[in-house]
XYZ file of C-alpha atoms in Angstrom:
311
model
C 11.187 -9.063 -20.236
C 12.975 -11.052 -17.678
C 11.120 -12.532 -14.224
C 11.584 -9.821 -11.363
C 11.366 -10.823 -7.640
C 9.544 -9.062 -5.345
C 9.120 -9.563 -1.563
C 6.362 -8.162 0.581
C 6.906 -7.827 4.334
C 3.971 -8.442 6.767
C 5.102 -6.975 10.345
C 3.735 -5.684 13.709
C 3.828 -2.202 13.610
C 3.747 -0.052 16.912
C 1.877 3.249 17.163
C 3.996 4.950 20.025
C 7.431 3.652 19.180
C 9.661 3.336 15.680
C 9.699 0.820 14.143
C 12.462 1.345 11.840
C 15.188 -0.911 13.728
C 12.551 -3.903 13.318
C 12.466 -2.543 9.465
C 15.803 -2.729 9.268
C 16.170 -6.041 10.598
C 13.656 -7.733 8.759
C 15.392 -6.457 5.466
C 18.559 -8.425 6.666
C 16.793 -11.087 7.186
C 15.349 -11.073 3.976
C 18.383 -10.974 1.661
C 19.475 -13.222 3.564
C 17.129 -15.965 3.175
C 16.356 -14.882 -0.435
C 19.301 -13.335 -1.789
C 18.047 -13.711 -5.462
C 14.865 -11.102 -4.083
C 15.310 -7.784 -6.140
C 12.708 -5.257 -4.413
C 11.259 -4.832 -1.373
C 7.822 -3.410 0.150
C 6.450 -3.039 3.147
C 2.989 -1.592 4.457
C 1.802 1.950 4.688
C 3.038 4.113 7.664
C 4.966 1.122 8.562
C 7.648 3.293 9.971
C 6.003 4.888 12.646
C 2.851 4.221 12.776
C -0.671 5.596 11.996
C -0.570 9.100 14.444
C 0.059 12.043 12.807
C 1.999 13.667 15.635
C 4.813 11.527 14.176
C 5.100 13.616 10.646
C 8.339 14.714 9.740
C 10.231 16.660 6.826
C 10.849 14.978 3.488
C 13.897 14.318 2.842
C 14.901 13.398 6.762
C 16.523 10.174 8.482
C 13.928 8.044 7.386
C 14.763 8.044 3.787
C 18.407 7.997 4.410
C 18.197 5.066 6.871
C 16.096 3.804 3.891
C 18.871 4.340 1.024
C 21.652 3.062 3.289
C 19.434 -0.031 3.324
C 18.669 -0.105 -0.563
C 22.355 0.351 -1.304
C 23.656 -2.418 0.824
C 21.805 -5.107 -0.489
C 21.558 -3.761 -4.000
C 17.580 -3.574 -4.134
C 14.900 -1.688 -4.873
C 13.222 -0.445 -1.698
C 9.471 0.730 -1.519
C 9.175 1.040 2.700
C 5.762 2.017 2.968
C 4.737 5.267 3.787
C 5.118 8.356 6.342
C 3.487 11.071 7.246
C 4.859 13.979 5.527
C 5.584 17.500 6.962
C 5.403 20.110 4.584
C 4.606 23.793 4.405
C 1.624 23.398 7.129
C 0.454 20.481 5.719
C 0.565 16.984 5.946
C 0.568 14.242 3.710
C 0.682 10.383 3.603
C 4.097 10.230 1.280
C 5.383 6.755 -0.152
C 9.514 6.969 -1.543
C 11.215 4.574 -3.827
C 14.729 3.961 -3.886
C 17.224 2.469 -6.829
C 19.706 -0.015 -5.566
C 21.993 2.423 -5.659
C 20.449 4.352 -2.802
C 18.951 6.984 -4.325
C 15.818 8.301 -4.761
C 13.836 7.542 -7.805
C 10.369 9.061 -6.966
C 8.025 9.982 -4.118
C 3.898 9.402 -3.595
C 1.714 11.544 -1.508
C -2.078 9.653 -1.097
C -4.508 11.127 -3.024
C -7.408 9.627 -1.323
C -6.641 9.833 2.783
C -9.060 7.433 4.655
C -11.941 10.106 5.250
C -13.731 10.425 7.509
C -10.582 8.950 9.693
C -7.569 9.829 8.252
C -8.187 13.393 8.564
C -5.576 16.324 9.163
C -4.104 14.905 6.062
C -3.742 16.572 2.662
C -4.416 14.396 -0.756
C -1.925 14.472 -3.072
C -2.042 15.527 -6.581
C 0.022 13.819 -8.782
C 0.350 10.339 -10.013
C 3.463 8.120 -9.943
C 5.133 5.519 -12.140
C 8.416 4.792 -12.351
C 10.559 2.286 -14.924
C 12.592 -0.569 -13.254
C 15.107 -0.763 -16.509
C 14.661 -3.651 -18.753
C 11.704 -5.162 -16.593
C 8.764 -3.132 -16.146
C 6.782 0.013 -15.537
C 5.602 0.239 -11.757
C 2.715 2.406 -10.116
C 2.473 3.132 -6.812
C -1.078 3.324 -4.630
C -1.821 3.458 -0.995
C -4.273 1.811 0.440
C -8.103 3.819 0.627
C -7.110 5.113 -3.344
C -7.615 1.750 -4.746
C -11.392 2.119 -3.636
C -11.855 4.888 -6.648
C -11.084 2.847 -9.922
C -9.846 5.606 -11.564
C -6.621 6.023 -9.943
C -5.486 2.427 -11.126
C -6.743 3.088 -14.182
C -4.664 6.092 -14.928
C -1.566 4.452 -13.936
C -2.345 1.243 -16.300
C -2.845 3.933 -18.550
C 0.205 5.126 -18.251
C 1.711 2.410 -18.730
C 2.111 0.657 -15.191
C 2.081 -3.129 -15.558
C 2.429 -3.673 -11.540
C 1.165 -1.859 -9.029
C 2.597 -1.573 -5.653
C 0.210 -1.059 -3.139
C 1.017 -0.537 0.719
C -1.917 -0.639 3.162
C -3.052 0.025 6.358
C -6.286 -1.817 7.042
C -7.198 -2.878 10.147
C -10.971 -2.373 10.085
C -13.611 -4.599 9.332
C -13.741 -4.160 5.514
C -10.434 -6.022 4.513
C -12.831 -8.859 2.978
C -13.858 -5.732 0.964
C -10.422 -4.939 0.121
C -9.639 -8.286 -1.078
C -11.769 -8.263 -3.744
C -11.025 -4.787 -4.475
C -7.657 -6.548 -5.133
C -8.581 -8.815 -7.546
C -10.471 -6.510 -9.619
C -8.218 -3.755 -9.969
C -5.922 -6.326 -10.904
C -8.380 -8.278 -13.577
C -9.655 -5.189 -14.997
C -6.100 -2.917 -15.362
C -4.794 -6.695 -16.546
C -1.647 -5.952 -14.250
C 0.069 -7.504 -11.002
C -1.438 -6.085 -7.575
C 1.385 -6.304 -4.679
C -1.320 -5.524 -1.583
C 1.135 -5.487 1.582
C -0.902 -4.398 4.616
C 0.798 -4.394 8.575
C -0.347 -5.960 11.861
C -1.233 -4.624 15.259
C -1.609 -0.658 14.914
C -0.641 -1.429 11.032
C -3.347 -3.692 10.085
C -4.835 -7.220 10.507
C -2.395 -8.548 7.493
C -4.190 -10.785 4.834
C -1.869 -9.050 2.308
C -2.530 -10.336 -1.148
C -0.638 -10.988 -4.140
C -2.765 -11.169 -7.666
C -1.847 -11.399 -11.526
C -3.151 -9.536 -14.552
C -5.819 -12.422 -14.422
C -7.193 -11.204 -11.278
C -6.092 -14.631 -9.844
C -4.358 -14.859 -6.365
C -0.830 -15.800 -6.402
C -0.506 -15.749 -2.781
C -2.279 -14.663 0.436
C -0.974 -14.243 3.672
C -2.816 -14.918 7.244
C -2.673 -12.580 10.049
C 0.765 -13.699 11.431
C 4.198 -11.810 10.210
C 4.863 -13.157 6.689
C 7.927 -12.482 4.124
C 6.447 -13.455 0.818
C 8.742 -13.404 -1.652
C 7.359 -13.752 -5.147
C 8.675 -13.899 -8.711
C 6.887 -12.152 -11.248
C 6.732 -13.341 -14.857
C 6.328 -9.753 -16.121
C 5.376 -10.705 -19.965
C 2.195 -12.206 -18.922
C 0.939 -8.351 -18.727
C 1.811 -7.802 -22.142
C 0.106 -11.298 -23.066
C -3.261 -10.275 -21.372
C -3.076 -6.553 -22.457
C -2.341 -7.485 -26.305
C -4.752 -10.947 -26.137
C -7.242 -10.330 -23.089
C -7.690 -11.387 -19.792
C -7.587 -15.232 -20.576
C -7.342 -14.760 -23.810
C -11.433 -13.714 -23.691
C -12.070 -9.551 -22.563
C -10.025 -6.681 -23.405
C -10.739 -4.281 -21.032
C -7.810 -1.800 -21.860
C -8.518 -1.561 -25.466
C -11.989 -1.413 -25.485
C -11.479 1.742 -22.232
C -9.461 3.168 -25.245
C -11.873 2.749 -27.764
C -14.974 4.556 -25.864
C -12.563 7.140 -23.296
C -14.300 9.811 -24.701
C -18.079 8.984 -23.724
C -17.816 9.058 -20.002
C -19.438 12.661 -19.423
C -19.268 12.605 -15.712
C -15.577 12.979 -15.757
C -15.906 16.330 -17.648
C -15.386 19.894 -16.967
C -18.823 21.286 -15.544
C -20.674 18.187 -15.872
C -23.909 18.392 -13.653
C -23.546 15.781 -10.778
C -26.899 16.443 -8.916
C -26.793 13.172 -7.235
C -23.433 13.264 -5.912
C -24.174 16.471 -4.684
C -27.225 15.330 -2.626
C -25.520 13.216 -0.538
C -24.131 15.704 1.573
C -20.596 17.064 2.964
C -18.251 14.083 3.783
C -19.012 13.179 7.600
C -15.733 13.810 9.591
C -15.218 12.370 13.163
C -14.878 15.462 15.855
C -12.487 13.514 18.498
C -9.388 12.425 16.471
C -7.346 13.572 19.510
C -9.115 11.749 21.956
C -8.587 8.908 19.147
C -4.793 8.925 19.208
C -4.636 9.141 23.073
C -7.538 6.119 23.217
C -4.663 4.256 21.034
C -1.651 4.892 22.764
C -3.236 3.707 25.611
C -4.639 0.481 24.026
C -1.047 -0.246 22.664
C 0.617 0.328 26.436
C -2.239 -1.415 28.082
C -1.020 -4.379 30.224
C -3.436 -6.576 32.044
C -3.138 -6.192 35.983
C -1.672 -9.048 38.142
C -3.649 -11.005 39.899
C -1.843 -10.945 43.354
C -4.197 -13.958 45.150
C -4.069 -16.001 42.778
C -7.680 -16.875 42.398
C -8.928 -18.190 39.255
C -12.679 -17.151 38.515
C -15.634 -18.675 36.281
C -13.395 -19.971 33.382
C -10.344 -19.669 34.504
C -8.143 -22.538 34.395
């Protein structure tokens, strides 16, 4: 297998205007400053934000502003996610694109943010795709890294990175950092984490190998990271362990029979003491509260006086 470069982009993302243009733009400006970069990701709902009043039908102008993109610069293009419109429901839908422009796959979420991101549907299905002659690639978004299991099924299947747009502007990214680095050390795969700024995130994306090690972390400022991946050190830690010490794939094989709490009609009488999942009752007063907060503007002080602290 041959090195593959990747790029994450780290932007501001708006909640109550596109943000395509700025997508667009920083794509440009990418190739350009790294021709040699092969793919390209950006963060979940990077498009147009995190409201779900903004949900449109898949396939639409997104994706074909997208492939236009993909096509010009001869890359593959992962550009975070949307809200999808479809049959009454919506979903949180990722789309990869060829360098030819077209469309290779699509991912809906299967774990929404509950008890936030509701009004959205999980998805069903998982997704890998083949980059030919350089890897096998699995796509997550964001809150479905927090259930192990998902990453493990697409290392299963044979994913040896994992792209992984997020959304995370809450308190737990610390959380989510180390979530990183384990999914990463125990699937023994590269973890591309790309979160957003502003309404898409407080940034910190994070870039780890199949040793769970950090290859690079950004700050909370807009970043393009562009990183080459040395893809055979996947099949190094898979075949000889995670630094040559654990293997935590083979020995999953070896035993993926005794775990009785993933089978049909197995008694889970403590999971199912905890309750119904607590939803939030005032999501619409939410999205107004944040539209607001985005177009808030600080009034002008017209005498000029400077109070306590004020210099």
């Amino acid at each position: 297998m041959r090195p593959f470069a990747i790029a994450g982009i780290q932007m501001k993302v708006s909640a109550v205007a596109s943000n395509v243009e700025m997508m667009k733009l920083k794509i440009n400006i990418t190739m350009s400053l790294y021709p040699w970069v092969e793919m390209v990701v950006f963060s979940e709902l990077c498009a147009y934000g995190p409201l779900t009043h903004t949900a449109e039908a898949i396939p639409g102008n997104f994706e074909r502003e997208m492939q236009a993109m993909a096509k010009k610069h001869g890359i593959w293009l992962l550009p975070g996610s949307v809200f999808e419109k479809s049959e009454g429901h919506i979903y949180n839908t990722a789309t990869v694109i060829n360098p030819e422009g077209e469309i290779v796959t699509r991912y809906r979420k299967m774990f929404p943010f509950f008890p936030y991101e509701v009004g959205v549907t999980p998805g069903s299905g998982f997704c890998v795709f083949d980059v030919p002659g350089v890897a096998r690639f699995g796509i997550s978004i964001c809150y479905d890294m927090w259930f192990p299991e998902t990453v493990r099924t697409l290392a299963v299947m044979g994913a040896e990175v994992i792209l992984h747009p997020t959304m995370t502007g809450t308190i737990d990214r610390d959380i989510e950092l180390s979530i990183v680095r384990a999914m990463a050390a125990v699937n023994q795969c590269y973890f591309f984490d790309v979160n957003g700024l502003e309404s898409g995130g407080n940034g910190r994306s994070l870039v780890c190998g199949p040793d769970g090690r950090v290859i690079y972390q950004a700050e909370g400022n807009e970043e393009i990271f562009p990183l080459e991946l040395n893809i055979e050190r996947v099949k190094r830690s898979r075949e000889l362990g995670v630094l040559r010490l654990g293997q935590p794939l083979k020995s999953f094989r070896d035993h993926i029979g005794q775990f009785g709490i993933y089978q049909q009609g197995a008694q889970l009488t403590y999971l199912n003491s905890l309750g119904p999942l607590i939803k939030p009752t005032k999501l619409d007063t939410l999205a107004k509260l944040k539209m607001q907060e985005h177009d808030y503007e600080p009034p002008i002080n017209p005498t000029g006086y400077k109070g306590f602290g004020e210099v």
